[in-house]
Structures are given as C-alpha cells and as structure tokens.
Amino acid sequence: MAPSAPEVVAAGSPHPAPPNASPAVLARIIYGILGVLFPDLAFLTKQAAIRSNGSATATEASRASQELLDYMGSLVDQRSAELKEDLINHLITTQPRRHSNLSKANVVQMVFLMLVACNATMVNMINLVAIPLHHPWTPPMRDVGVVELPVHMK
C-alpha cells in the first residue's frame, strides 16, 4: 500500500523545499500576472494573509480587504495613466471595448477576486506538485494518480 502524503512528508526529502516556499512562489506568480509592483509585495502578502487567516477578527479581515481594494483601485488608476503588459492593462484597454458596462470598479473587483481566489488554489497546487517532485521514490502514489487520469478523460 502506498504511504499517505503526510507520511511521505514526515519521511523527509533529500532536497527539501524552503519553509513557506509555496506562498512566496505564489505571490510572485499572481502579482506578476496582475502587474502588482514588487516593492508592494510584502504589504499585499500581509493584507491577503490577514484577510484569509481564520484567527483574524472580522474587523481585521474587513480592514485588510478594504486596504487591498484601495490598493487595487490606485493600481488601476496608475495603469490607466501608464500602460504595461499585465492583466490590469488588458482589462483596462481591451475589455471596455467588448463590454461597455465594465467600469473601474468592475476591474478592481476582478483583480481583487483573482488575488484572493488564486491564493489558496495556487498554494495547494504547488504543494501537490512539490511532494511528488521532492519524493520521486514513492511511485505507488504516482501510479495511483496515473491510473485515475483516463477515468476522468472519458
């Protein structure tokens, strides 16, 4: 029988990933796609963590959400003045021509949603890929996943 993922992780890896590597990689990927300024990465990462952290109070989470929305609003304004090749620029320049009802508030909400919705999904996907890569000596886990693949493709 194949070991469980926690057993594999507990066994260690010959090449362990740095602690909290997934959120750092995630932030760079998502912020790069969005067009977030990298000097603001620490601030945004902190606000996103407070917003999604189950131990934060409702007031703290609400304040963090509002700060993220305010930041995204100012970033959309900056991108309107100085266009770059990123998702915000695409939404500002391309989408209004296709959808006349796409306002600045809509763009801000889309960018905010991508930031917060992608967070958990990407971290989990990075971890699900990293475990087999760091533990190639666990073929039973890999083989079970491959066996399931054709079932989902039918």
Short mmCIF file of C-alpha atoms in Angstrom, two decimals:
data_model
loop_
_atom_site.label_atom_id
_atom_site.label_comp_id
_atom_site.label_asym_id
_atom_site.label_seq_id
_atom_site.Cartn_x
_atom_site.Cartn_y
_atom_site.Cartn_z
CA MET A 1 0.00 0.00 0.00
CA ALA A 2 1.25 3.49 -0.85
CA PRO A 3 2.23 5.79 2.01
CA SER A 4 -0.02 8.77 2.69
CA ALA A 5 1.13 12.28 1.80
CA PRO A 6 1.77 13.19 5.49
CA GLU A 7 3.89 10.03 5.85
CA VAL A 8 5.89 10.97 2.78
CA VAL A 9 6.47 14.49 4.05
CA ALA A 10 7.40 13.22 7.53
CA ALA A 11 9.97 10.87 5.99
CA GLY A 12 11.88 13.87 4.69
CA SER A 13 13.37 14.67 1.33
CA PRO A 14 16.93 14.64 0.07
CA HIS A 15 16.25 18.14 -1.33
CA PRO A 16 13.71 19.84 0.96
CA ALA A 17 11.97 22.98 -0.18
CA PRO A 18 12.46 26.05 1.99
CA PRO A 19 9.73 26.58 4.60
CA ASN A 20 6.77 28.55 3.26
CA ALA A 21 8.10 28.31 -0.30
CA SER A 22 4.63 27.92 -1.81
CA PRO A 23 3.23 31.28 -0.67
CA ALA A 24 6.38 33.09 -1.83
CA VAL A 25 6.27 31.45 -5.25
CA LEU A 26 2.53 32.04 -5.45
CA ALA A 27 2.83 35.73 -4.64
CA ARG A 28 5.43 36.28 -7.35
CA ILE A 29 3.33 34.44 -9.93
CA ILE A 30 -0.01 36.09 -9.18
CA TYR A 31 1.41 39.57 -8.59
CA GLY A 32 3.43 39.31 -11.79
CA ILE A 33 0.35 38.36 -13.81
CA LEU A 34 -1.70 41.15 -12.26
CA GLY A 35 1.01 43.77 -12.62
CA VAL A 36 1.45 44.47 -8.92
CA LEU A 37 4.57 46.44 -8.07
CA PHE A 38 7.12 44.14 -6.41
CA PRO A 39 8.08 46.69 -3.71
CA ASP A 40 4.46 46.38 -2.52
CA LEU A 41 4.65 42.58 -2.30
CA ALA A 42 5.23 42.44 1.49
CA PHE A 43 2.29 44.77 2.21
CA LEU A 44 -0.09 42.89 -0.07
CA THR A 45 1.00 39.48 1.17
CA LYS A 46 0.38 40.61 4.75
CA GLN A 47 -3.08 42.00 3.92
CA ALA A 48 -4.04 38.86 1.98
CA ALA A 49 -2.88 36.70 4.90
CA ILE A 50 -4.86 38.73 7.44
CA ARG A 51 -7.93 38.60 5.22
CA SER A 52 -7.81 34.84 4.79
CA ASN A 53 -6.43 33.94 8.23
CA GLY A 54 -9.06 32.21 10.32
CA SER A 55 -7.64 33.67 13.53
CA ALA A 56 -8.09 37.30 12.46
CA THR A 57 -11.09 39.14 13.84
CA ALA A 58 -13.89 40.15 11.49
CA THR A 59 -12.82 43.78 11.85
CA GLU A 60 -9.20 42.97 10.95
CA ALA A 61 -10.28 40.87 7.97
CA SER A 62 -12.65 43.58 6.77
CA ARG A 63 -9.97 46.26 7.14
CA ALA A 64 -7.45 44.11 5.24
CA SER A 65 -9.99 43.54 2.44
CA GLN A 66 -10.64 47.27 2.20
CA GLU A 67 -6.91 48.03 2.11
CA LEU A 68 -6.49 45.50 -0.70
CA LEU A 69 -9.39 47.06 -2.61
CA ASP A 70 -7.97 50.57 -2.09
CA TYR A 71 -4.55 49.44 -3.29
CA MET A 72 -6.04 47.73 -6.34
CA GLY A 73 -8.03 50.89 -7.11
CA SER A 74 -4.89 53.03 -7.05
CA LEU A 75 -3.05 50.44 -9.15
CA VAL A 76 -5.83 50.51 -11.76
CA ASP A 77 -5.52 54.32 -11.81
CA GLN A 78 -1.73 54.03 -12.28
CA ARG A 79 -2.18 51.53 -15.09
CA SER A 80 -4.70 53.79 -16.81
CA ALA A 81 -2.05 56.52 -16.91
CA GLU A 82 0.94 54.27 -17.66
CA LEU A 83 0.03 51.13 -19.57
CA LYS A 84 2.10 47.97 -19.14
CA GLU A 85 1.76 44.37 -20.28
CA ASP A 86 -0.22 42.73 -17.48
CA LEU A 87 -3.74 41.62 -16.65
CA ILE A 88 -4.80 45.02 -15.30
CA ASN A 89 -3.71 46.68 -18.54
CA HIS A 90 -5.60 44.06 -20.54
CA LEU A 91 -8.78 44.67 -18.55
CA ILE A 92 -8.44 48.45 -18.87
CA THR A 93 -7.67 48.57 -22.59
CA THR A 94 -9.35 45.54 -24.15
CA GLN A 95 -12.42 44.68 -22.13
CA PRO A 96 -14.24 48.05 -22.21
CA ARG A 97 -14.38 47.80 -26.00
CA ARG A 98 -16.05 44.39 -25.72
CA HIS A 99 -18.20 45.09 -22.66
CA SER A 100 -19.33 48.69 -22.39
CA ASN A 101 -20.50 48.15 -18.80
CA LEU A 102 -17.00 47.29 -17.47
CA SER A 103 -16.20 50.13 -15.08
CA LYS A 104 -13.14 50.85 -12.95
CA ALA A 105 -14.97 49.27 -10.01
CA ASN A 106 -15.50 46.10 -12.08
CA VAL A 107 -11.80 45.94 -12.95
CA VAL A 108 -10.83 46.46 -9.29
CA GLN A 109 -13.21 43.70 -8.19
CA MET A 110 -11.88 41.29 -10.84
CA VAL A 111 -8.27 41.93 -9.83
CA PHE A 112 -9.16 41.60 -6.14
CA LEU A 113 -11.00 38.34 -6.80
CA MET A 114 -8.08 36.93 -8.73
CA LEU A 115 -5.69 37.87 -5.95
CA VAL A 116 -7.68 36.30 -3.12
CA ALA A 117 -9.22 33.36 -5.01
CA CYS A 118 -5.96 32.25 -6.58
CA ASN A 119 -4.16 32.33 -3.25
CA ALA A 120 -5.38 29.07 -1.71
CA THR A 121 -5.76 27.30 -5.04
CA MET A 122 -2.23 28.02 -6.19
CA VAL A 123 -0.63 27.21 -2.83
CA ASN A 124 -2.39 23.85 -2.78
CA MET A 125 -1.46 23.08 -6.38
CA ILE A 126 2.19 23.97 -5.79
CA ASN A 127 2.25 21.70 -2.75
CA LEU A 128 0.53 18.85 -4.59
CA VAL A 129 3.14 19.05 -7.33
CA ALA A 130 6.08 19.61 -4.97
CA ILE A 131 5.51 16.46 -2.88
CA PRO A 132 5.91 14.02 -5.80
CA LEU A 133 8.83 16.02 -7.21
CA HIS A 134 10.66 16.01 -3.88
CA HIS A 135 9.82 12.36 -3.23
CA PRO A 136 10.29 10.54 -6.55
CA TRP A 137 10.94 7.33 -4.64
CA THR A 138 7.20 6.97 -3.95
CA PRO A 139 5.99 5.50 -7.26
CA PRO A 140 2.88 3.88 -5.70
CA MET A 141 1.42 7.36 -5.07
CA ARG A 142 2.30 8.46 -8.59
CA ASP A 143 0.90 5.31 -10.18
CA VAL A 144 -2.45 5.66 -8.40
CA GLY A 145 -2.82 9.17 -9.83
CA VAL A 146 -1.97 8.00 -13.34
CA VAL A 147 -4.49 5.15 -13.12
CA GLU A 148 -7.24 7.65 -12.29
CA LEU A 149 -6.42 10.01 -15.16
CA PRO A 150 -8.06 8.01 -18.00
CA VAL A 151 -11.25 7.66 -15.95
CA HIS A 152 -11.66 11.46 -15.84
CA MET A 153 -10.86 11.91 -19.50
CA LYS A 154 -13.75 9.75 -20.75
#
